[in-house]
PDB file of C-alpha atoms in Angstrom:
ATOM      1  CA  MET H  70     118.253  72.031  96.424  1.00 71.00           C
ATOM      2  CA  GLN H  71     117.246  72.835  93.433  1.00 75.00           C
ATOM      3  CA  LEU H  72     113.709  70.851  93.831  1.00 81.00           C
ATOM      4  CA  ILE H  73     113.304  72.667  96.737  1.00 83.00           C
ATOM      5  CA  ALA H  74     113.908  76.166  94.926  1.00 81.00           C
ATOM      6  CA  ILE H  75     111.152  74.951  92.262  1.00 82.00           C
ATOM      7  CA  LEU H  76     108.375  74.258  94.567  1.00 87.00           C
ATOM      8  CA  ALA H  77     109.023  77.965  96.587  1.00 85.00           C
ATOM      9  CA  ALA H  78     108.647  79.293  92.968  1.00 86.00           C
ATOM     10  CA  LEU H  79     105.552  77.681  92.919  1.00 90.00           C
ATOM     11  CA  GLY H  80     103.911  78.360  95.918  1.00 91.00           C
ATOM     12  CA  TRP H  81     105.402  81.946  95.315  1.00 90.00           C
ATOM     13  CA  SER H  82     103.074  82.173  92.444  1.00 91.00           C
ATOM     14  CA  PHE H  83     101.031  81.301  93.767  1.00 93.00           C
ATOM     15  CA  LEU H  84     100.820  83.087  96.316  1.00 91.00           C
ATOM     16  CA  GLN H  85     101.640  86.909  94.291  1.00 92.00           C
ATOM     17  CA  PHE H  86      98.261  85.068  92.106  1.00 93.00           C
ATOM     18  CA  ILE H  87      96.452  85.366  94.713  1.00 93.00           C
ATOM     19  CA  CYS H  88      97.906  89.669  95.337  1.00 91.00           C
ATOM     20  CA  LEU H  89      96.941  90.310  91.794  1.00 91.00           C
ATOM     21  CA  PHE H  90      93.365  89.035  92.662  1.00 92.00           C
ATOM     22  CA  ILE H  91      93.482  91.063  95.633  1.00 91.00           C
ATOM     23  CA  ALA H  92      94.414  94.014  93.340  1.00 89.00           C
ATOM     24  CA  THR H  93      91.529  93.385  91.514  1.00 89.00           C
ATOM     25  CA  GLN H  94      89.146  93.253  93.555  1.00 90.00           C
ATOM     26  CA  CYS H  95      90.248  97.076  95.123  1.00 86.00           C
ATOM     27  CA  VAL H  96      88.797  98.306  91.709  1.00 84.00           C
ATOM     28  CA  PHE H  97      85.230  98.199  93.262  1.00 85.00           C
ATOM     29  CA  GLY H  98      86.739 100.499  95.409  1.00 80.00           C
ATOM     30  CA  LEU H  99      87.537 103.134  93.507  1.00 79.00           C
ATOM     31  CA  VAL H 100      83.719 103.356  91.963  1.00 78.00           C
ATOM     32  CA  ASP H 101      81.846 106.635  92.272  1.00 73.00           C
ATOM     33  CA  LEU H 102      85.183 107.954  94.305  1.00 71.00           C
ATOM     34  CA  GLY H 103      84.986 111.225  92.953  1.00 67.00           C
ATOM     35  CA  THR H 104      82.835 114.296  93.410  1.00 65.00           C
ATOM     36  CA  SER H 105      81.591 116.503  90.355  1.00 69.00           C
ATOM     37  CA  LYS H 106      83.559 118.924  90.943  1.00 76.00           C
ATOM     38  CA  PRO H 107      86.850 117.974  93.669  1.00 75.00           C
ATOM     39  CA  SER H 108      88.762 120.099  95.429  1.00 78.00           C
ATOM     40  CA  PHE H 109      92.197 120.323  94.630  1.00 84.00           C
ATOM     41  CA  TYR H 110      92.626 118.683  97.923  1.00 81.00           C
ATOM     42  CA  GLN H 111      90.491 116.163  96.829  1.00 79.00           C
ATOM     43  CA  LYS H 112      92.133 115.402  92.903  1.00 83.00           C
ATOM     44  CA  VAL H 113      96.024 115.434  95.190  1.00 86.00           C
ATOM     45  CA  MET H 114      94.002 112.465  96.702  1.00 85.00           C
ATOM     46  CA  MET H 115      92.230 110.918  93.527  1.00 84.00           C
ATOM     47  CA  HIS H 116      95.903 110.318  92.495  1.00 87.00           C
ATOM     48  CA  ALA H 117      97.706 109.194  95.564  1.00 88.00           C
ATOM     49  CA  VAL H 118      94.686 106.387  95.292  1.00 88.00           C
ATOM     50  CA  MET H 119      95.283 105.633  92.106  1.00 88.00           C
ATOM     51  CA  GLY H 120      98.977 105.588  92.560  1.00 90.00           C
ATOM     52  CA  ALA H 121      98.457 102.910  95.046  1.00 89.00           C
ATOM     53  CA  PHE H 122      96.298 101.183  92.636  1.00 89.00           C
ATOM     54  CA  TYR H 123      98.073 100.781  90.032  1.00 91.00           C
ATOM     55  CA  SER H 124     101.305  99.815  92.204  1.00 90.00           C
ATOM     56  CA  LEU H 125      99.469  97.233  94.062  1.00 90.00           C
ATOM     57  CA  PHE H 126      99.153  95.533  89.213  1.00 90.00           C
ATOM     58  CA  ILE H 127     102.655  95.893  89.476  1.00 93.00           C
ATOM     59  CA  LEU H 128     104.623  95.207  92.098  1.00 91.00           C
ATOM     60  CA  PRO H 129     103.486  91.412  92.594  1.00 92.00           C
ATOM     61  CA  PHE H 130     105.535  90.624  88.538  1.00 92.00           C
ATOM     62  CA  ILE H 131     108.082  92.396  90.514  1.00 91.00           C
ATOM     63  CA  SER H 132     108.740  90.391  92.583  1.00 90.00           C
ATOM     64  CA  LEU H 133     107.392  86.896  90.943  1.00 89.00           C
ATOM     65  CA  GLY H 134     110.791  88.151  88.251  1.00 89.00           C
ATOM     66  CA  LEU H 135     113.197  88.737  91.294  1.00 88.00           C
ATOM     67  CA  PHE H 136     112.474  85.658  92.401  1.00 88.00           C
ATOM     68  CA  TYR H 137     112.623  83.309  89.895  1.00 87.00           C
ATOM     69  CA  PHE H 138     115.406  85.120  88.616  1.00 87.00           C
ATOM     70  CA  ALA H 139     116.718  84.325  92.662  1.00 84.00           C
ATOM     71  CA  THR H 140     116.358  80.367  92.189  1.00 84.00           C
ATOM     72  CA  ILE H 141     117.920  79.985  88.859  1.00 82.00           C
ATOM     73  CA  ASN H 142     121.683  78.349  90.740  1.00 78.00           C
ATOM     74  CA  ILE H 143     120.835  79.455  93.821  1.00 80.00           C
ATOM     75  CA  ASP H 144     123.000  79.035  97.046  1.00 81.00           C
ATOM     76  CA  THR H 145     121.399  80.656  99.967  1.00 82.00           C
ATOM     77  CA  TRP H 146     118.018  81.805 100.726  1.00 80.00           C
ATOM     78  CA  HIS H 147     119.626  84.936 101.509  1.00 84.00           C
ATOM     79  CA  GLU H 148     119.019  85.874  97.818  1.00 84.00           C
ATOM     80  CA  LEU H 149     114.850  85.569  97.892  1.00 84.00           C
ATOM     81  CA  LYS H 150     115.123  88.982 100.283  1.00 88.00           C
ATOM     82  CA  PRO H 151     114.649  91.510  97.331  1.00 89.00           C
ATOM     83  CA  ALA H 152     111.621  89.320  96.435  1.00 88.00           C
ATOM     84  CA  ILE H 153     110.579  89.145  99.688  1.00 89.00           C
ATOM     85  CA  TRP H 154     111.359  92.906 100.159  1.00 92.00           C
ATOM     86  CA  VAL H 155     108.966  93.847  97.893  1.00 91.00           C
ATOM     87  CA  PHE H 156     106.470  91.525  98.241  1.00 92.00           C
ATOM     88  CA  ALA H 157     105.741  93.566 101.744  1.00 93.00           C
ATOM     89  CA  THR H 158     105.772  96.951  99.980  1.00 93.00           C
ATOM     90  CA  TRP H 159     103.161  95.167  97.786  1.00 91.00           C
ATOM     91  CA  CYS H 160     101.379  95.126 101.297  1.00 93.00           C
ATOM     92  CA  GLY H 161     102.076  98.418 102.519  1.00 93.00           C
ATOM     93  CA  GLY H 162     100.897  99.282  99.055  1.00 91.00           C
ATOM     94  CA  LEU H 163      97.761  97.051 100.449  1.00 92.00           C
ATOM     95  CA  PHE H 164      97.888  99.157 103.371  1.00 94.00           C
ATOM     96  CA  ALA H 165      97.934 102.933 102.062  1.00 92.00           C
ATOM     97  CA  PHE H 166      95.232 101.989  99.273  1.00 91.00           C
ATOM     98  CA  PHE H 167      92.993 101.077 102.492  1.00 92.00           C
ATOM     99  CA  PHE H 168      94.169 104.302 104.054  1.00 92.00           C
ATOM    100  CA  LEU H 169      94.146 106.962 101.098  1.00 90.00           C
ATOM    101  CA  ILE H 170      90.513 105.841  99.493  1.00 90.00           C
ATOM    102  CA  SER H 171      88.831 105.787 103.594  1.00 89.00           C
ATOM    103  CA  ILE H 172      90.601 109.125 103.632  1.00 89.00           C
ATOM    104  CA  THR H 173      89.587 110.569 100.163  1.00 85.00           C
ATOM    105  CA  GLU H 174      85.957 108.670 100.983  1.00 85.00           C
ATOM    106  CA  SER H 175      85.384 110.382 103.878  1.00 86.00           C
ATOM    107  CA  SER H 176      86.232 113.501 102.268  1.00 83.00           C
ATOM    108  CA  VAL H 177      83.819 113.271  99.429  1.00 79.00           C
ATOM    109  CA  ARG H 178      81.063 112.293 101.882  1.00 81.00           C
ATOM    110  CA  LEU H 179      82.226 115.311 104.381  1.00 83.00           C
ATOM    111  CA  SER H 180      81.926 118.238 100.656  1.00 79.00           C
ATOM    112  CA  LYS H 181      78.351 116.414 100.057  1.00 77.00           C
ATOM    113  CA  LYS H 182      76.863 117.257 103.408  1.00 79.00           C
ATOM    114  CA  ARG H 183      78.352 121.021 102.299  1.00 76.00           C
ATOM    115  CA  LYS H 184      77.094 121.878  99.682  1.00 74.00           C
ATOM    116  CA  LYS H 185      73.573 119.801 100.597  1.00 73.00           C
ATOM    117  CA  TYR H 186      73.809 122.496 103.323  1.00 73.00           C
ATOM    118  CA  ARG H 187      74.485 125.083 101.687  1.00 72.00           C
ATOM    119  CA  ARG H 188      71.151 124.600  99.660  1.00 73.00           C
ATOM    120  CA  THR H 189      69.259 123.903 102.138  1.00 76.00           C
ATOM    121  CA  HIS H 190      69.948 126.563 104.133  1.00 72.00           C
ATOM    122  CA  ARG H 191      69.705 129.441 101.775  1.00 67.00           C
ATOM    123  CA  PRO H 192      68.700 133.331 103.300  1.00 62.00           C
TER     124      PRO H 192
END
């Protein structure tokens, strides 16, 4: 059982490394996201996006720690559930990050269109 647990821990480490790599690629979604004068709604959305972005970096480490802690003296496989739930939370955080960033980008695009329309259609 211990050998299987060690191999599972190595596989879990590789999975968390892939999750961390995906999280580092999400930084490119933050490039050119804001405006020069954001509204209150855009500020709130930007903070939500940044919170989801930071959680993408923190959760793989927490999941890895929980998995390693559970594999030491493992008796049954249900002891690994907390690490799996943290991984599921990371997947939810990734979805939330993409969802929030798409809403924020559409809001910024809409405000830029309104600003451009106001400049060109002044009386």
